[in-house]
């Protein structure tokens, strides 16, 4: 997952209508990501992966239940890096359906 900020003054666009600037580094593996949400100020991002497995010995193997997870990141003060906020939220082993399939950050 990559996060971008629109800059209407950027001249990188061929039509002169602005451009998109990357914010921070890449978050998570895009093959696992099913949903994202960004805070109103763009400083916090939630990334949901509903088919993520927590099955040893290979966390990306699809041999165990698809527990799902949600990771939340905050943009560091330098504006160049994302840092995790708290622990990763994981779905239960009891068959949570689509945990991480939809995420939303509040506006408050």
mmCIF file of C-alpha atoms in Angstrom:
data_model
loop_
_atom_site.group_PDB
_atom_site.id
_atom_site.type_symbol
_atom_site.label_atom_id
_atom_site.label_comp_id
_atom_site.label_asym_id
_atom_site.label_seq_id
_atom_site.Cartn_x
_atom_site.Cartn_y
_atom_site.Cartn_z
ATOM 1 C CA UNK A 1 0.000 0.000 0.000
ATOM 2 C CA UNK A 2 1.307 3.411 -0.937
ATOM 3 C CA UNK A 3 -0.152 6.700 0.266
ATOM 4 C CA UNK A 4 -0.077 9.825 -1.901
ATOM 5 C CA UNK A 5 -0.872 13.511 -1.451
ATOM 6 C CA UNK A 6 -2.250 15.547 -4.341
ATOM 7 C CA UNK A 7 -0.265 18.689 -5.108
ATOM 8 C CA UNK A 8 -2.140 20.982 -7.516
ATOM 9 C CA UNK A 9 1.018 23.037 -8.079
ATOM 10 C CA UNK A 10 3.187 20.068 -9.104
ATOM 11 C CA UNK A 11 4.463 20.252 -12.650
ATOM 12 C CA UNK A 12 5.087 16.506 -12.991
ATOM 13 C CA UNK A 13 1.703 15.979 -14.617
ATOM 14 C CA UNK A 14 1.829 16.024 -18.443
ATOM 15 C CA UNK A 15 -1.354 18.092 -18.592
ATOM 16 C CA UNK A 16 -0.037 20.595 -16.048
ATOM 17 C CA UNK A 17 -2.935 19.854 -13.714
ATOM 18 C CA UNK A 18 -0.928 18.910 -10.667
ATOM 19 C CA UNK A 19 0.561 15.676 -9.459
ATOM 20 C CA UNK A 20 0.656 13.050 -6.737
ATOM 21 C CA UNK A 21 3.510 12.959 -4.221
ATOM 22 C CA UNK A 22 4.239 9.783 -2.224
ATOM 23 C CA UNK A 23 3.933 10.052 1.551
ATOM 24 C CA UNK A 24 6.229 7.787 3.543
ATOM 25 C CA UNK A 25 7.249 4.285 2.593
ATOM 26 C CA UNK A 26 5.109 1.364 1.445
ATOM 27 C CA UNK A 27 2.780 -0.258 4.032
ATOM 28 C CA UNK A 28 2.108 -3.994 4.041
ATOM 29 C CA UNK A 29 2.068 -6.397 1.129
ATOM 30 C CA UNK A 30 -0.524 -5.334 -1.388
ATOM 31 C CA UNK A 31 -1.529 -8.936 -2.191
ATOM 32 C CA UNK A 32 -2.957 -9.290 1.329
ATOM 33 C CA UNK A 33 -4.571 -5.853 1.670
ATOM 34 C CA UNK A 34 -8.352 -5.710 1.258
ATOM 35 C CA UNK A 35 -9.196 -2.301 2.734
ATOM 36 C CA UNK A 36 -7.664 1.003 3.773
ATOM 37 C CA UNK A 37 -8.806 4.143 5.548
ATOM 38 C CA UNK A 38 -7.053 7.467 6.061
ATOM 39 C CA UNK A 39 -7.740 10.000 8.800
ATOM 40 C CA UNK A 40 -9.131 13.399 7.805
ATOM 41 C CA UNK A 41 -5.723 15.041 8.230
ATOM 42 C CA UNK A 42 -3.857 12.258 6.384
ATOM 43 C CA UNK A 43 -1.628 11.491 9.369
ATOM 44 C CA UNK A 44 -3.095 8.059 10.247
ATOM 45 C CA UNK A 45 -3.746 5.078 7.967
ATOM 46 C CA UNK A 46 -5.506 1.787 8.781
ATOM 47 C CA UNK A 47 -4.737 -1.231 6.579
ATOM 48 C CA UNK A 48 -6.997 -4.308 6.670
ATOM 49 C CA UNK A 49 -6.022 -7.760 5.417
ATOM 50 C CA UNK A 50 -8.996 -10.119 5.772
ATOM 51 C CA UNK A 51 -7.258 -13.177 4.306
ATOM 52 C CA UNK A 52 -4.107 -12.896 6.392
ATOM 53 C CA UNK A 53 -3.068 -16.152 8.083
ATOM 54 C CA UNK A 54 -1.387 -16.457 11.452
ATOM 55 C CA UNK A 55 -0.553 -20.103 10.911
ATOM 56 C CA UNK A 56 2.962 -21.282 11.921
ATOM 57 C CA UNK A 57 5.529 -21.774 10.600
ATOM 58 C CA UNK A 58 4.687 -19.578 7.627
ATOM 59 C CA UNK A 59 2.576 -16.456 8.301
ATOM 60 C CA UNK A 60 1.793 -16.126 4.595
ATOM 61 C CA UNK A 61 0.879 -19.790 4.010
ATOM 62 C CA UNK A 62 -2.787 -20.535 3.448
ATOM 63 C CA UNK A 63 -2.910 -23.699 5.510
ATOM 64 C CA UNK A 64 -4.666 -22.288 8.557
ATOM 65 C CA UNK A 65 -7.731 -20.149 9.124
ATOM 66 C CA UNK A 66 -7.907 -16.749 7.476
ATOM 67 C CA UNK A 67 -7.959 -14.818 10.738
ATOM 68 C CA UNK A 68 -7.477 -11.404 9.183
ATOM 69 C CA UNK A 69 -5.757 -8.412 10.720
ATOM 70 C CA UNK A 70 -5.757 -4.622 10.845
ATOM 71 C CA UNK A 71 -2.606 -2.521 11.200
ATOM 72 C CA UNK A 72 -2.718 1.191 12.023
ATOM 73 C CA UNK A 73 0.134 3.564 11.201
ATOM 74 C CA UNK A 74 0.923 7.185 12.079
ATOM 75 C CA UNK A 75 3.081 9.470 9.942
ATOM 76 C CA UNK A 76 6.241 10.449 11.818
ATOM 77 C CA UNK A 77 6.993 14.129 12.357
ATOM 78 C CA UNK A 78 9.576 14.024 9.559
ATOM 79 C CA UNK A 79 6.725 13.276 7.129
ATOM 80 C CA UNK A 80 8.805 10.569 5.467
ATOM 81 C CA UNK A 81 8.065 7.418 7.449
ATOM 82 C CA UNK A 82 5.069 5.578 8.891
ATOM 83 C CA UNK A 83 5.256 4.081 12.385
ATOM 84 C CA UNK A 84 2.925 1.435 13.829
ATOM 85 C CA UNK A 85 0.334 2.610 16.348
ATOM 86 C CA UNK A 86 -0.126 -0.044 19.007
ATOM 87 C CA UNK A 87 -0.308 -3.747 18.287
ATOM 88 C CA UNK A 88 -1.702 -5.370 15.168
ATOM 89 C CA UNK A 89 -5.396 -6.237 15.640
ATOM 90 C CA UNK A 90 -6.055 -9.882 14.771
ATOM 91 C CA UNK A 91 -9.289 -11.744 14.139
ATOM 92 C CA UNK A 92 -10.256 -14.614 16.435
ATOM 93 C CA UNK A 93 -9.743 -18.287 15.664
ATOM 94 C CA UNK A 94 -13.481 -18.853 16.045
ATOM 95 C CA UNK A 95 -14.202 -17.943 12.453
ATOM 96 C CA UNK A 96 -14.494 -14.152 12.414
ATOM 97 C CA UNK A 97 -15.804 -13.516 8.950
ATOM 98 C CA UNK A 98 -13.858 -10.967 6.920
ATOM 99 C CA UNK A 99 -11.989 -9.356 9.850
ATOM 100 C CA UNK A 100 -10.014 -6.537 8.234
ATOM 101 C CA UNK A 101 -12.143 -6.680 5.091
ATOM 102 C CA UNK A 102 -13.489 -3.213 5.841
ATOM 103 C CA UNK A 103 -11.809 -0.542 7.967
ATOM 104 C CA UNK A 104 -12.798 3.026 8.785
ATOM 105 C CA UNK A 105 -11.163 5.711 10.902
ATOM 106 C CA UNK A 106 -13.428 8.106 12.786
ATOM 107 C CA UNK A 107 -13.461 11.796 11.961
ATOM 108 C CA UNK A 108 -13.322 12.791 15.626
#
